[in-house]
Short mmCIF file of C-alpha atoms in Angstrom, two decimals:
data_model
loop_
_atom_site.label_atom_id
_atom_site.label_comp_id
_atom_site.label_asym_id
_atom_site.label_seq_id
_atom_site.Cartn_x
_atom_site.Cartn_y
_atom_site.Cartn_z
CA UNK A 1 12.85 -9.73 37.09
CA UNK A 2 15.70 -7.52 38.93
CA UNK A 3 17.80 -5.75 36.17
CA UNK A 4 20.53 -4.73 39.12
CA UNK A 5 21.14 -4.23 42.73
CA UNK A 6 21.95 -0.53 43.35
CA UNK A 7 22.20 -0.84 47.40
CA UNK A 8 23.30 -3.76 49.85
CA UNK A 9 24.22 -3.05 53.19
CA UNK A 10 24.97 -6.27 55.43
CA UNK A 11 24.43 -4.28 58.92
CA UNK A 12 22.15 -1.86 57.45
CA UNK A 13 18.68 -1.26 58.02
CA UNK A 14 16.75 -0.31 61.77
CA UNK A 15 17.61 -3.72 63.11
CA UNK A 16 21.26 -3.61 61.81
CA UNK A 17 20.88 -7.12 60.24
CA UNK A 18 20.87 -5.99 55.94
CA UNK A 19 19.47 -4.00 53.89
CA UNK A 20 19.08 -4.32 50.10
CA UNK A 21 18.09 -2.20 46.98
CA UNK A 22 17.16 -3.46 43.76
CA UNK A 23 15.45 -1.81 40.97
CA UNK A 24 13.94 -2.75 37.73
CA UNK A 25 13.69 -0.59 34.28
CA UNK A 26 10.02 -0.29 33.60
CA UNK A 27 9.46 -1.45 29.54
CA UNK A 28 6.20 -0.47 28.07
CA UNK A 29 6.78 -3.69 25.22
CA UNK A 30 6.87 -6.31 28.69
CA UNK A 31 4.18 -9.12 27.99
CA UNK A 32 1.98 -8.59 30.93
CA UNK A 33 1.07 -4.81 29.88
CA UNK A 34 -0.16 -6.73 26.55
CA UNK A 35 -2.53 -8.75 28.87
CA UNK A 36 -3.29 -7.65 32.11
CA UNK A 37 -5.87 -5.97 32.23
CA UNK A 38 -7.25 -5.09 28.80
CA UNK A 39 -7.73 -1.67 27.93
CA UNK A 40 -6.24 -0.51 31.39
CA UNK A 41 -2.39 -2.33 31.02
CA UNK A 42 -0.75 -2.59 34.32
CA UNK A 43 1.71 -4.59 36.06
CA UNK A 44 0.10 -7.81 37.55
CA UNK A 45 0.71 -7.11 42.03
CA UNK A 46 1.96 -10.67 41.97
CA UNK A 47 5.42 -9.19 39.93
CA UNK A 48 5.89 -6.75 42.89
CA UNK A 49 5.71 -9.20 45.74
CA UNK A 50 7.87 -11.25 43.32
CA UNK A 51 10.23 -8.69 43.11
CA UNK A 52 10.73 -8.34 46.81
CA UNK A 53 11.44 -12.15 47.09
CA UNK A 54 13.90 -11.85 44.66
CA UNK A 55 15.61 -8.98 46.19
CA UNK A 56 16.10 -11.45 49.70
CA UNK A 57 16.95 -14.13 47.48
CA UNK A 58 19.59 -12.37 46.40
CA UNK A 59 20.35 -10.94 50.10
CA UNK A 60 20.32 -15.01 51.52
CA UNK A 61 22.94 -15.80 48.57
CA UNK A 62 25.65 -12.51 49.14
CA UNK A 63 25.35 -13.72 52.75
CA UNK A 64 26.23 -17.25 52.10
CA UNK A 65 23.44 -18.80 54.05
CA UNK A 66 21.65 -22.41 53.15
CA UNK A 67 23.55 -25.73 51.94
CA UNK A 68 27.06 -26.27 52.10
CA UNK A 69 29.30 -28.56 50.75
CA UNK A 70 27.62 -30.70 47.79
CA UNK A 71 23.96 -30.50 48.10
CA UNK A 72 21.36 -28.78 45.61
CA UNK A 73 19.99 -25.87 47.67
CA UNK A 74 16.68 -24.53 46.58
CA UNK A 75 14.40 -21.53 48.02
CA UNK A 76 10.93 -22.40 49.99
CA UNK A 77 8.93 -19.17 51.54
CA UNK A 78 8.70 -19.63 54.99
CA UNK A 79 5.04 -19.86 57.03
CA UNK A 80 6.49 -18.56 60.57
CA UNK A 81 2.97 -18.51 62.25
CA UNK A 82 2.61 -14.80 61.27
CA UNK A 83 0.37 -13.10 58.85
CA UNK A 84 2.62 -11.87 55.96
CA UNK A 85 0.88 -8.23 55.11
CA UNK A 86 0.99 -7.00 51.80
CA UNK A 87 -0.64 -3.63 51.13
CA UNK A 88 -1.20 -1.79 47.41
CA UNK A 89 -1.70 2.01 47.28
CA UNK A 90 -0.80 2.39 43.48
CA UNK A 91 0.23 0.51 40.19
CA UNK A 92 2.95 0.23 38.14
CA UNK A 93 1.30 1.59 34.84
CA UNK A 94 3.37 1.30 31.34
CA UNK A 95 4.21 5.13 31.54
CA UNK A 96 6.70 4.56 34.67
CA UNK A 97 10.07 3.97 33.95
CA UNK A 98 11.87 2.70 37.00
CA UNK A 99 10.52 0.00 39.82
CA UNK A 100 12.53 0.24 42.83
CA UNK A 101 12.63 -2.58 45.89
CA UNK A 102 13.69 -1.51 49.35
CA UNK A 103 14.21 -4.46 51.64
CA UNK A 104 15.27 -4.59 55.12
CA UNK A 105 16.06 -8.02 56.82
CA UNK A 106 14.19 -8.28 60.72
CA UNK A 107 15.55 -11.59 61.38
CA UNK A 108 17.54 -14.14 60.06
CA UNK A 109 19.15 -17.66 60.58
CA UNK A 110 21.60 -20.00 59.19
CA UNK A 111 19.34 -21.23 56.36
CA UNK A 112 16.60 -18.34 56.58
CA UNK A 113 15.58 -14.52 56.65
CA UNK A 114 12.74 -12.70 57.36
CA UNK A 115 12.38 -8.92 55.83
CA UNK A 116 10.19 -6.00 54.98
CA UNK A 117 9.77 -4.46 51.98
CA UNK A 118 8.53 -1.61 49.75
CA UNK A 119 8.17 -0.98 46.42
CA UNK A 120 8.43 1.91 44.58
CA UNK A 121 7.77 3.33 41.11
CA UNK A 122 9.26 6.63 39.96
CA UNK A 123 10.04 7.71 43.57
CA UNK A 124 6.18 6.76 45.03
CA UNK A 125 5.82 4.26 47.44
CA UNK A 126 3.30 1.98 46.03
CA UNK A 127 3.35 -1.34 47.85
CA UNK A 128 4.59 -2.89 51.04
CA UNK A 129 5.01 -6.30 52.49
CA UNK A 130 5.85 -6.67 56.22
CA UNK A 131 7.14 -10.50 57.77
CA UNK A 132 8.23 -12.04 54.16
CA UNK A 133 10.41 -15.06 54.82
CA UNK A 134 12.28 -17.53 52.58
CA UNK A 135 14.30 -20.17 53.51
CA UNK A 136 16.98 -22.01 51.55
CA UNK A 137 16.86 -26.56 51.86
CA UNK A 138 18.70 -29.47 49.80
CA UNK A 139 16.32 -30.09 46.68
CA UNK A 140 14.37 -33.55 47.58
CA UNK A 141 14.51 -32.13 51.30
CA UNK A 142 11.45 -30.14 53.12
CA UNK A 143 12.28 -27.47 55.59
CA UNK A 144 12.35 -30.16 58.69
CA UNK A 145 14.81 -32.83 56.42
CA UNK A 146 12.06 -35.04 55.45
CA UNK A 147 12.45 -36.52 51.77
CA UNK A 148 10.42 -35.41 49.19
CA UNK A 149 9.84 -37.43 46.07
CA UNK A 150 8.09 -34.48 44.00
CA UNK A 151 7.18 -30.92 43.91
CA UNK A 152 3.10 -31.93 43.61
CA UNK A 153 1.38 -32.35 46.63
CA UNK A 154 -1.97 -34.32 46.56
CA UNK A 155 -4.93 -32.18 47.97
CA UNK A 156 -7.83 -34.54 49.08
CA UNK A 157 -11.05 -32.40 48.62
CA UNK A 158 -12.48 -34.98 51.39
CA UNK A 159 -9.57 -34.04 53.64
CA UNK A 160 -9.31 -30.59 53.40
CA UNK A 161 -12.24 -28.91 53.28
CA UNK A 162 -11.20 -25.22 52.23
CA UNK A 163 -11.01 -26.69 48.73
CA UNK A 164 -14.47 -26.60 48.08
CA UNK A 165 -13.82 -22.63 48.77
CA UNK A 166 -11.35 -22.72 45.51
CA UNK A 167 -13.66 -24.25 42.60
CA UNK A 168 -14.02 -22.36 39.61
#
């Protein structure tokens, strides 16, 4: 989704832990202004917030952080018993022509980093996500080391309850 980093700072930002710029060339031709919505074409929110993960993605991997050695490290986004906020004020219509992502890291570990982020289109703050953490484990491992045999995770609709919440 990024087309290039234009900023990374490794002490930058308030807390002095990183701070990261990315920004994306707006196309009018992209396959989701085809689709979403009809007759009002905008830029699904999801690609933002997308955006913004990709943009610490790329922050965790300049920094070295996750697997060493000879394992197959993969990203999983972090639940750290905080609400992640994500606010909208504004789209990203087919007219713009550049998305920019402004990330600063809050906290960060060995094989994780927390950040906030905005995003802007054509120098208008449009979006911002506060608390977004990913993590980097060994493919086949969870966050705590436990083996996984699959992505898929079975949801029991007599276990969990909140499923009946998510029927079409």
């Amino acid at each position: 989704l990024l087309d290039r980093i234009t900023g990374y700072w490794p002490d930058g930002g308030q807390a002095g832990l990183g701070r990261v710029r990315a920004e994306i060339d707006v196309n009018p031709q992209d396959w989701f202004f085809k689709c979403h919505f009809m007759g009002d074409s905008v830029q699904p929110g999801s690609l933002g917030l997308e955006a913004m993960i990709q943009t610490l993605q790329f922050f965790m991997i300049e920094e070295g952080r996750g697997v060493r050695g000879e394992g197959r490290p993969r990203f999983e986004p972090i639940q750290i018993g905080e609400a992640m906020t994500w606010k909208y004020r504004g789209q990203v219509l087919p007219t713009a022509t550049r998305v920019t992502v402004d990330l600063e890291i809050i906290e960060k570990g060995d094989d994780y980093a927390v950040a906030n982020a905005s995003l802007w289109v054509d120098g208008l703050r449009i979006y911002e996500a506060s608390r977004l953490g990913m993590r980097i484990v060994e493919e086949g491992r969870g966050a705590r080391g436990e083996e996984r045999t699959s992505g898929d995770e079975l949801l029991d609709p007599a276990q969990e309850a909140w499923l009946g919440d998510h029927c079409p």
